[in-house]
Amino acid sequence: CQDVEELVNVKDAVLSCAAAEEKDGWQYLFPVKNATLRSRLALRCLDRWPLDACLEILAYCISDLGITGELKASLQSKRKELQVYQKILNVQSELLWNDWQDLKKACTDDPQTVMNIILKAKDYELCEEWGHLYPVPREDLINLHREHLLHLLEMGDIEKALQLLQRIEDPGICLAISEQSLDQHPNLAASHFLADYLTAHFYVNLTTARRNEIQALYMGSKVLLTLPEFSRVNYFHLSSKPLLMLEQLLMNMKVDWVAVAVQTLHQLLAGQEIGFTVEDIDNLLSKYAEKALNFPFALKERRSGDCENAVFHLGNRSQFSPRVVLLIVPQERSLQQNLFPQEFVPPEKPPAKQQWIPDDTETICMVCKTERFTMFNRRHHCRRCGRLVCSSCSTKKMAVGACRETLSRVCDQCYSYHNRE
């Protein structure tokens, strides 16, 4: 038995020498009987061998039950490192490194290039794994985690986003990542997640401005949800600035939407301090009420009785203080357009909605050529011809297209054309 044991030791020694000297020496490690010798030699000679061979021999050594726990941990750590190199080599779009040894050298000499390659591939988990192997400057680490976090939030994976933040040991980095991500104005669900996380974990570290911004984000989101779904994308960028959103609605003459938005804000502002008040809202409404007075308001022929002036009320005393009232006095009207009328012929078929005249292309009614569209003199689309007309020129309804049961709003010219004797 002693002779056999000595023979095995001699054989292991010969194989070890071959493994250490030969280019493909890793093949000689498999027959080595001594698990400790085999494992130590593998760790010492890995830098000479190709990646696939290294991973194979490491897996073989780790599977041997005859090695100590400390040695096994060293083998597993080395395998994990090589697996990271393998992933990086697979994601490079251009061949920058021929083998893992070149890549390992680049990780020390030019880490920024390595990180950029991984970020370009948007493999943020790989970037995080690589960051555990090599020291990354604080700013680069913040940028890395921020891009990873935004990616997860964009994918809607809130659970993984939370796990990422929990893995970051430095609270200062975690705070910076969360705040910078919120400043990127991600989607509504992501913004709410970040606002909740910052409030729950870093409330005492937040500036007054940031606290107000988070509170405003909640209010802006509530206002955004009161708008028709198809229009929300146009106002989403203002979700953390509800007062600016309200002003944009006023500028776009969305009076009905404004009324609901103001009522919502009034309810939410009760007892809150977020940088603006109910008085600021009233001042904004008053400002645009005054602007509305500057628009020429041409008086139509009196179709529904004499009217000396038009009065518009926005809300009531329970909603606003002071009450906002617009008094618009009609100007003298020119009848030139009606003195020489031209017969209008509607299109053969009603146009599809996407073929209607866009809202922002006309400022004056396309029928009377007189009424100017303002915040309180709204434009309407004729369902029969698709033109933009004022309310006075679209007082009729008729069946349009294949749907004969529901009557649609049309301009007076289309109605007259289809109902002429």
Short mmCIF file of C-alpha atoms in Angstrom, two decimals:
data_model
loop_
_atom_site.label_atom_id
_atom_site.label_comp_id
_atom_site.label_asym_id
_atom_site.label_seq_id
_atom_site.Cartn_x
_atom_site.Cartn_y
_atom_site.Cartn_z
CA CYS A 1 0.00 0.00 0.00
CA GLN A 2 2.84 2.32 0.84
CA ASP A 3 4.40 1.65 -2.56
CA VAL A 4 1.10 2.41 -4.29
CA GLU A 5 0.73 5.62 -2.35
CA GLU A 6 4.25 6.66 -3.24
CA LEU A 7 3.57 5.84 -6.88
CA VAL A 8 0.44 8.00 -6.80
CA ASN A 9 2.42 10.85 -5.28
CA VAL A 10 5.09 10.53 -7.94
CA LYS A 11 2.45 10.45 -10.65
CA ASP A 12 0.78 13.55 -9.20
CA ALA A 13 4.12 15.32 -9.10
CA VAL A 14 4.84 14.53 -12.75
CA LEU A 15 1.36 15.63 -13.81
CA SER A 16 1.74 18.82 -11.78
CA CYS A 17 5.00 19.66 -13.54
CA ALA A 18 3.37 19.07 -16.93
CA ALA A 19 0.39 21.23 -15.96
CA ALA A 20 2.67 24.05 -14.88
CA GLU A 21 4.95 23.92 -17.92
CA GLU A 22 2.75 23.00 -20.88
CA LYS A 23 0.55 25.47 -22.81
CA ASP A 24 -2.43 23.14 -22.48
CA GLY A 25 -1.32 22.03 -19.03
CA TRP A 26 -4.82 22.27 -17.58
CA GLN A 27 -5.58 18.87 -19.17
CA TYR A 28 -2.99 17.22 -16.90
CA LEU A 29 -4.79 18.34 -13.74
CA PHE A 30 -7.80 16.05 -14.15
CA PRO A 31 -5.83 12.83 -13.42
CA VAL A 32 -4.19 14.36 -10.31
CA LYS A 33 -5.47 12.42 -7.30
CA ASN A 34 -4.54 14.89 -4.58
CA ALA A 35 -7.49 17.33 -4.55
CA THR A 36 -5.61 20.00 -2.60
CA LEU A 37 -2.57 19.86 -4.91
CA ARG A 38 -4.81 19.98 -7.98
CA SER A 39 -6.80 22.98 -6.67
CA ARG A 40 -3.76 25.00 -5.58
CA LEU A 41 -2.02 24.37 -8.90
CA ALA A 42 -5.16 25.41 -10.80
CA LEU A 43 -5.37 28.70 -8.94
CA ARG A 44 -1.69 29.37 -9.58
CA CYS A 45 -1.70 28.60 -13.32
CA LEU A 46 -5.08 29.95 -14.49
CA ASP A 47 -3.58 33.05 -16.14
CA ARG A 48 -1.92 30.82 -18.76
CA TRP A 49 -5.02 28.99 -19.93
CA PRO A 50 -8.04 29.83 -22.11
CA LEU A 51 -11.28 30.88 -20.43
CA ASP A 52 -13.38 27.78 -21.15
CA ALA A 53 -10.61 25.50 -19.87
CA CYS A 54 -10.25 27.57 -16.70
CA LEU A 55 -13.96 27.38 -15.95
CA GLU A 56 -13.98 23.65 -16.58
CA ILE A 57 -11.06 22.84 -14.29
CA LEU A 58 -12.40 25.15 -11.57
CA ALA A 59 -15.79 23.42 -11.66
CA TYR A 60 -14.03 20.04 -11.38
CA CYS A 61 -11.93 21.15 -8.42
CA ILE A 62 -14.93 22.68 -6.60
CA SER A 63 -16.90 19.43 -6.96
CA ASP A 64 -14.22 17.43 -5.11
CA LEU A 65 -15.23 16.84 -1.50
CA GLY A 66 -11.61 16.42 -0.41
CA ILE A 67 -10.77 20.14 -0.30
CA THR A 68 -11.04 22.46 2.70
CA GLY A 69 -13.73 25.11 2.99
CA GLU A 70 -11.21 27.92 2.67
CA LEU A 71 -9.75 26.49 -0.55
CA LYS A 72 -13.20 25.88 -1.94
CA ALA A 73 -14.13 29.53 -1.27
CA SER A 74 -11.03 30.66 -3.19
CA LEU A 75 -11.98 28.45 -6.14
CA GLN A 76 -15.56 29.76 -6.16
CA SER A 77 -14.40 33.36 -5.97
CA LYS A 78 -12.06 32.85 -8.93
CA ARG A 79 -14.79 31.14 -10.94
CA LYS A 80 -17.15 34.04 -10.26
CA GLU A 81 -14.50 36.50 -11.46
CA LEU A 82 -13.92 34.55 -14.66
CA GLN A 83 -17.67 34.30 -15.30
CA VAL A 84 -17.84 38.12 -15.19
CA TYR A 85 -15.04 38.31 -17.78
CA GLN A 86 -16.92 35.80 -19.91
CA LYS A 87 -20.07 37.92 -19.86
CA ILE A 88 -18.16 41.11 -20.72
CA LEU A 89 -16.44 39.41 -23.66
CA ASN A 90 -19.85 38.30 -24.91
CA VAL A 91 -21.42 41.78 -24.82
CA GLN A 92 -18.62 43.69 -26.61
CA SER A 93 -19.94 44.80 -30.00
CA GLU A 94 -16.42 45.28 -31.37
CA LEU A 95 -13.49 43.00 -30.59
CA LEU A 96 -11.47 45.03 -28.09
CA TRP A 97 -10.00 42.13 -26.12
CA ASN A 98 -8.89 38.83 -27.61
CA ASP A 99 -9.01 36.85 -24.38
CA TRP A 100 -9.89 37.20 -20.72
CA GLN A 101 -6.30 37.98 -19.81
CA ASP A 102 -6.38 41.11 -22.02
CA LEU A 103 -9.71 42.08 -20.50
CA LYS A 104 -8.39 41.61 -16.96
CA LYS A 105 -5.50 43.97 -17.74
CA ALA A 106 -7.94 46.54 -19.21
CA CYS A 107 -10.05 46.41 -16.04
CA THR A 108 -7.07 47.83 -14.20
CA ASP A 109 -5.57 50.09 -16.88
CA ASP A 110 -8.76 51.45 -18.50
CA PRO A 111 -11.79 50.67 -16.29
CA GLN A 112 -13.92 53.46 -17.84
CA THR A 113 -13.86 51.78 -21.26
CA VAL A 114 -14.87 48.46 -19.72
CA MET A 115 -17.77 50.07 -17.85
CA ASN A 116 -18.92 51.96 -20.96
CA ILE A 117 -19.03 48.72 -22.96
CA ILE A 118 -21.26 47.11 -20.32
CA LEU A 119 -23.51 50.19 -20.02
CA LYS A 120 -23.86 50.36 -23.79
CA ALA A 121 -25.22 46.83 -23.69
CA LYS A 122 -27.58 47.91 -20.85
CA ASP A 123 -26.49 44.90 -18.81
CA TYR A 124 -26.69 46.73 -15.49
CA GLU A 125 -26.54 43.61 -13.34
CA LEU A 126 -23.27 42.67 -15.05
CA CYS A 127 -21.98 46.17 -14.40
CA GLU A 128 -22.83 45.76 -10.73
CA GLU A 129 -21.01 42.40 -10.61
CA TRP A 130 -17.97 43.95 -12.28
CA GLY A 131 -18.07 46.84 -9.81
CA HIS A 132 -17.62 44.36 -6.96
CA LEU A 133 -14.34 43.14 -8.50
CA TYR A 134 -12.73 46.52 -9.17
CA PRO A 135 -12.85 49.83 -7.30
CA VAL A 136 -15.17 52.29 -9.08
CA PRO A 137 -15.00 56.07 -8.41
CA ARG A 138 -17.92 57.33 -6.36
CA GLU A 139 -19.42 59.44 -9.15
CA ASP A 140 -19.17 56.58 -11.65
CA LEU A 141 -20.74 54.25 -9.11
CA ILE A 142 -23.65 56.67 -8.62
CA ASN A 143 -24.13 56.97 -12.39
CA LEU A 144 -24.02 53.20 -12.77
CA HIS A 145 -26.61 52.53 -10.06
CA ARG A 146 -28.82 55.40 -11.28
CA GLU A 147 -28.95 54.01 -14.82
CA HIS A 148 -29.65 50.54 -13.45
CA LEU A 149 -32.41 51.83 -11.20
CA LEU A 150 -34.07 53.84 -13.99
CA HIS A 151 -33.89 50.82 -16.27
CA LEU A 152 -35.65 48.61 -13.72
CA LEU A 153 -38.31 51.27 -13.10
CA GLU A 154 -38.84 51.74 -16.83
CA MET A 155 -39.39 47.98 -17.10
CA GLY A 156 -41.91 48.21 -14.25
CA ASP A 157 -39.87 45.87 -12.03
CA ILE A 158 -40.45 47.72 -8.74
CA GLU A 159 -39.38 44.74 -6.63
CA LYS A 160 -35.94 44.51 -8.25
CA ALA A 161 -35.58 48.29 -8.00
CA LEU A 162 -36.15 48.08 -4.26
CA GLN A 163 -33.70 45.19 -3.94
CA LEU A 164 -31.06 47.24 -5.79
CA LEU A 165 -31.43 50.14 -3.36
CA GLN A 166 -31.28 47.77 -0.41
CA ARG A 167 -28.00 46.28 -1.67
CA ILE A 168 -26.27 49.68 -1.64
CA GLU A 169 -24.48 49.92 1.69
CA ASP A 170 -23.53 53.61 1.53
CA PRO A 171 -26.65 55.67 2.48
CA GLY A 172 -25.15 58.78 0.88
CA ILE A 173 -24.88 57.02 -2.49
CA CYS A 174 -28.38 55.61 -2.07
CA LEU A 175 -29.80 59.10 -1.41
CA ALA A 176 -27.94 60.59 -4.40
CA ILE A 177 -29.14 57.81 -6.72
CA SER A 178 -32.78 58.19 -5.64
CA GLU A 179 -32.79 61.98 -5.96
CA GLN A 180 -31.01 62.00 -9.33
CA SER A 181 -33.41 59.37 -10.64
CA LEU A 182 -36.40 61.47 -9.55
CA ASP A 183 -34.88 64.48 -11.32
CA GLN A 184 -34.94 62.48 -14.56
CA HIS A 185 -38.78 62.62 -14.46
CA PRO A 186 -39.46 58.91 -15.06
CA ASN A 187 -42.99 57.63 -15.60
CA LEU A 188 -45.70 58.27 -13.02
CA ALA A 189 -45.38 54.91 -11.22
CA ALA A 190 -41.59 55.27 -11.03
CA SER A 191 -41.84 58.83 -9.74
CA HIS A 192 -44.22 57.73 -7.01
CA PHE A 193 -41.92 54.85 -6.04
CA LEU A 194 -38.93 57.19 -5.73
CA ALA A 195 -40.93 59.79 -3.82
CA ASP A 196 -42.18 57.14 -1.39
CA TYR A 197 -38.67 55.72 -0.93
CA LEU A 198 -37.10 59.13 -0.27
CA THR A 199 -39.85 60.09 2.17
CA ALA A 200 -39.65 56.78 4.05
CA HIS A 201 -35.85 56.48 4.28
CA PHE A 202 -34.37 59.97 3.93
CA TYR A 203 -37.02 62.45 5.07
CA VAL A 204 -34.70 64.19 7.54
CA ASN A 205 -32.01 64.49 4.83
CA LEU A 206 -34.32 66.18 2.31
CA THR A 207 -34.27 69.91 1.79
CA THR A 208 -37.49 71.89 2.15
CA ALA A 209 -37.49 72.39 -1.62
CA ARG A 210 -37.26 68.63 -2.20
CA ARG A 211 -40.05 67.90 0.28
CA ASN A 212 -42.24 70.48 -1.45
CA GLU A 213 -41.39 68.93 -4.81
CA ILE A 214 -42.41 65.47 -3.63
CA GLN A 215 -45.67 66.82 -2.21
CA ALA A 216 -46.27 68.73 -5.43
CA LEU A 217 -45.64 65.54 -7.39
CA TYR A 218 -48.47 63.81 -5.54
CA MET A 219 -50.81 66.74 -6.25
CA GLY A 220 -49.71 67.03 -9.87
CA SER A 221 -50.31 63.31 -10.34
CA LYS A 222 -53.83 63.67 -8.96
CA VAL A 223 -54.50 66.55 -11.37
CA LEU A 224 -52.99 64.57 -14.25
CA LEU A 225 -55.37 61.70 -13.56
CA THR A 226 -58.37 64.06 -13.86
CA LEU A 227 -57.46 64.79 -17.50
CA PRO A 228 -58.70 62.61 -20.36
CA GLU A 229 -56.34 59.67 -20.75
CA PHE A 230 -55.35 60.53 -24.32
CA SER A 231 -54.11 63.98 -23.25
CA ARG A 232 -52.05 63.02 -20.19
CA VAL A 233 -48.86 62.44 -22.15
CA ASN A 234 -48.89 66.13 -23.15
CA TYR A 235 -48.85 67.29 -19.53
CA PHE A 236 -46.89 64.51 -17.83
CA HIS A 237 -43.64 66.52 -17.82
CA LEU A 238 -45.41 69.01 -15.51
CA SER A 239 -46.61 66.39 -13.01
CA SER A 240 -44.29 67.77 -10.31
CA LYS A 241 -45.33 71.36 -11.09
CA PRO A 242 -49.14 71.43 -10.77
CA LEU A 243 -49.34 75.23 -10.97
CA LEU A 244 -47.48 75.22 -14.29
CA MET A 245 -49.73 72.39 -15.48
CA LEU A 246 -52.76 74.52 -14.64
CA GLU A 247 -51.28 77.45 -16.55
CA GLN A 248 -50.60 75.22 -19.56
CA LEU A 249 -54.22 74.08 -19.52
CA LEU A 250 -55.32 77.72 -19.46
CA MET A 251 -53.00 78.56 -22.34
CA ASN A 252 -54.47 75.65 -24.31
CA MET A 253 -57.98 76.94 -23.50
CA LYS A 254 -59.04 73.68 -21.81
CA VAL A 255 -61.57 75.45 -19.61
CA ASP A 256 -63.55 72.36 -18.63
CA TRP A 257 -60.36 70.56 -17.60
CA VAL A 258 -59.21 73.61 -15.65
CA ALA A 259 -62.40 73.65 -13.60
CA VAL A 260 -61.87 70.04 -12.45
CA ALA A 261 -58.14 70.58 -11.89
CA VAL A 262 -58.72 73.67 -9.73
CA GLN A 263 -61.32 71.89 -7.63
CA THR A 264 -58.90 68.96 -7.12
CA LEU A 265 -56.03 71.24 -6.13
CA HIS A 266 -58.24 73.20 -3.76
CA GLN A 267 -59.12 70.00 -1.90
CA LEU A 268 -55.51 68.78 -1.80
CA LEU A 269 -54.07 72.09 -0.64
CA ALA A 270 -56.07 72.15 2.57
CA GLY A 271 -53.50 72.45 5.38
CA GLN A 272 -50.55 71.80 3.06
CA GLU A 273 -47.49 73.97 2.41
CA ILE A 274 -45.77 73.04 -0.83
CA GLY A 275 -44.60 76.34 -2.26
CA PHE A 276 -47.93 77.66 -3.58
CA THR A 277 -51.39 78.32 -2.16
CA VAL A 278 -55.02 78.69 -3.18
CA GLU A 279 -54.33 82.42 -3.56
CA ASP A 280 -51.66 81.65 -6.16
CA ILE A 281 -54.23 79.66 -8.13
CA ASP A 282 -56.72 82.53 -7.95
CA ASN A 283 -54.06 84.97 -9.12
CA LEU A 284 -53.27 82.73 -12.07
CA LEU A 285 -56.94 82.52 -13.03
CA SER A 286 -57.31 86.29 -12.70
CA LYS A 287 -54.25 86.81 -14.90
CA TYR A 288 -55.69 84.72 -17.71
CA ALA A 289 -59.12 86.25 -17.23
CA GLU A 290 -57.55 89.63 -17.96
CA LYS A 291 -55.77 88.21 -20.99
CA ALA A 292 -59.08 86.90 -22.31
CA LEU A 293 -60.42 90.45 -22.31
CA ASN A 294 -57.80 91.42 -24.86
CA PHE A 295 -59.20 89.08 -27.50
CA PRO A 296 -61.64 90.69 -29.97
CA PHE A 297 -65.07 89.17 -29.36
CA ALA A 298 -67.23 89.65 -32.46
CA LEU A 299 -70.98 89.60 -31.90
CA LYS A 300 -72.81 87.08 -34.07
CA GLU A 301 -76.24 87.76 -35.50
CA ARG A 302 -78.65 87.43 -32.61
CA ARG A 303 -79.73 83.85 -33.09
CA SER A 304 -80.82 83.22 -29.53
CA GLY A 305 -82.12 86.57 -28.35
CA ASP A 306 -80.50 89.92 -27.65
CA CYS A 307 -77.36 89.83 -25.57
CA GLU A 308 -75.67 93.00 -24.44
CA ASN A 309 -72.78 91.24 -22.80
CA ALA A 310 -71.49 87.79 -21.91
CA VAL A 311 -70.60 86.79 -18.38
CA PHE A 312 -68.50 83.74 -17.52
CA HIS A 313 -68.02 82.38 -14.01
CA LEU A 314 -65.18 80.11 -13.01
CA GLY A 315 -66.20 78.31 -9.86
CA ASN A 316 -67.92 79.78 -6.85
CA ARG A 317 -66.95 81.26 -3.52
CA SER A 318 -66.44 77.85 -1.98
CA GLN A 319 -63.72 77.12 -4.54
CA PHE A 320 -61.99 80.44 -5.09
CA SER A 321 -61.34 83.56 -3.14
CA PRO A 322 -61.88 86.04 -4.64
CA ARG A 323 -64.46 84.91 -7.15
CA VAL A 324 -63.20 85.07 -10.71
CA VAL A 325 -65.70 86.66 -13.11
CA LEU A 326 -65.12 87.57 -16.75
CA LEU A 327 -67.24 90.32 -18.25
CA ILE A 328 -66.79 90.47 -22.01
CA VAL A 329 -68.41 93.32 -23.89
CA PRO A 330 -68.98 92.54 -27.57
CA GLN A 331 -67.43 94.79 -30.16
CA GLU A 332 -69.10 96.11 -33.25
CA ARG A 333 -69.39 93.39 -35.86
CA SER A 334 -68.51 93.53 -39.49
CA LEU A 335 -71.16 91.93 -41.71
CA GLN A 336 -68.98 91.78 -44.78
CA GLN A 337 -68.65 88.00 -44.74
CA ASN A 338 -72.41 87.51 -44.57
CA LEU A 339 -73.21 90.13 -47.21
CA PHE A 340 -71.45 88.04 -49.85
CA PRO A 341 -71.89 84.45 -48.79
CA GLN A 342 -70.36 81.62 -50.79
CA GLU A 343 -72.13 78.28 -50.97
CA PHE A 344 -70.20 75.60 -49.10
CA VAL A 345 -70.14 72.05 -50.44
CA PRO A 346 -69.21 69.41 -47.82
CA PRO A 347 -66.86 66.54 -48.76
CA GLU A 348 -68.53 63.50 -50.29
CA LYS A 349 -67.87 61.41 -47.17
CA PRO A 350 -67.38 62.52 -43.53
CA PRO A 351 -63.63 62.66 -42.82
CA ALA A 352 -62.09 60.37 -40.20
CA LYS A 353 -61.17 61.99 -36.88
CA GLN A 354 -57.46 61.98 -37.73
CA GLN A 355 -58.31 63.99 -40.87
CA TRP A 356 -60.08 66.80 -39.00
CA ILE A 357 -58.47 70.23 -39.09
CA PRO A 358 -55.94 70.29 -36.17
CA ASP A 359 -56.81 72.60 -33.26
CA ASP A 360 -53.65 74.66 -33.51
CA THR A 361 -53.95 75.56 -37.20
CA GLU A 362 -56.87 77.98 -37.02
CA THR A 363 -57.55 80.91 -34.69
CA ILE A 364 -60.81 82.10 -36.33
CA CYS A 365 -64.03 80.22 -37.09
CA MET A 366 -63.84 78.70 -40.56
CA VAL A 367 -67.55 79.36 -41.21
CA CYS A 368 -68.23 82.96 -40.18
CA LYS A 369 -64.57 84.05 -40.57
CA THR A 370 -65.20 86.43 -37.66
CA GLU A 371 -65.32 84.66 -34.31
CA ARG A 372 -61.85 84.37 -32.79
CA PHE A 373 -61.18 81.33 -30.66
CA THR A 374 -60.23 82.29 -27.11
CA MET A 375 -60.04 80.68 -23.72
CA PHE A 376 -63.80 81.13 -23.35
CA ASN A 377 -64.89 81.05 -26.98
CA ARG A 378 -64.04 77.46 -27.72
CA ARG A 379 -63.44 75.80 -31.06
CA HIS A 380 -65.55 72.82 -32.16
CA HIS A 381 -65.08 70.26 -34.91
CA CYS A 382 -67.89 69.73 -37.37
CA ARG A 383 -68.37 65.95 -37.60
CA ARG A 384 -69.47 66.23 -41.23
CA CYS A 385 -66.69 68.33 -42.77
CA GLY A 386 -63.99 68.32 -40.04
CA ARG A 387 -63.57 72.11 -39.95
CA LEU A 388 -63.00 74.20 -36.82
CA VAL A 389 -66.04 76.32 -36.04
CA CYS A 390 -67.39 78.47 -33.20
CA SER A 391 -70.38 77.52 -31.07
CA SER A 392 -72.64 80.00 -32.85
CA CYS A 393 -71.88 78.36 -36.19
CA SER A 394 -72.49 74.82 -34.92
CA THR A 395 -75.92 74.94 -33.32
CA LYS A 396 -77.34 71.92 -35.19
CA LYS A 397 -77.09 68.16 -34.94
CA MET A 398 -77.70 65.53 -37.59
CA ALA A 399 -76.96 61.90 -38.40
CA VAL A 400 -73.44 61.53 -39.81
CA GLY A 401 -71.99 58.51 -41.62
CA ALA A 402 -73.19 54.97 -40.99
CA CYS A 403 -74.42 55.70 -37.48
CA ARG A 404 -77.97 56.95 -38.00
CA GLU A 405 -79.15 56.58 -34.39
CA THR A 406 -76.82 59.09 -32.72
CA LEU A 407 -76.93 62.72 -33.81
CA SER A 408 -73.58 64.52 -34.12
CA ARG A 409 -72.72 68.20 -33.84
CA VAL A 410 -72.22 69.78 -37.26
CA CYS A 411 -71.63 73.25 -38.62
CA ASP A 412 -74.65 75.21 -39.84
CA GLN A 413 -73.39 75.13 -43.42
CA CYS A 414 -73.26 71.33 -43.53
CA TYR A 415 -76.67 71.13 -41.89
CA SER A 416 -78.18 73.59 -44.38
CA TYR A 417 -76.59 71.80 -47.32
CA HIS A 418 -78.03 68.39 -46.36
CA ASN A 419 -81.45 69.79 -45.41
CA ARG A 420 -82.06 72.14 -48.34
CA GLU A 421 -85.37 71.79 -50.08
#
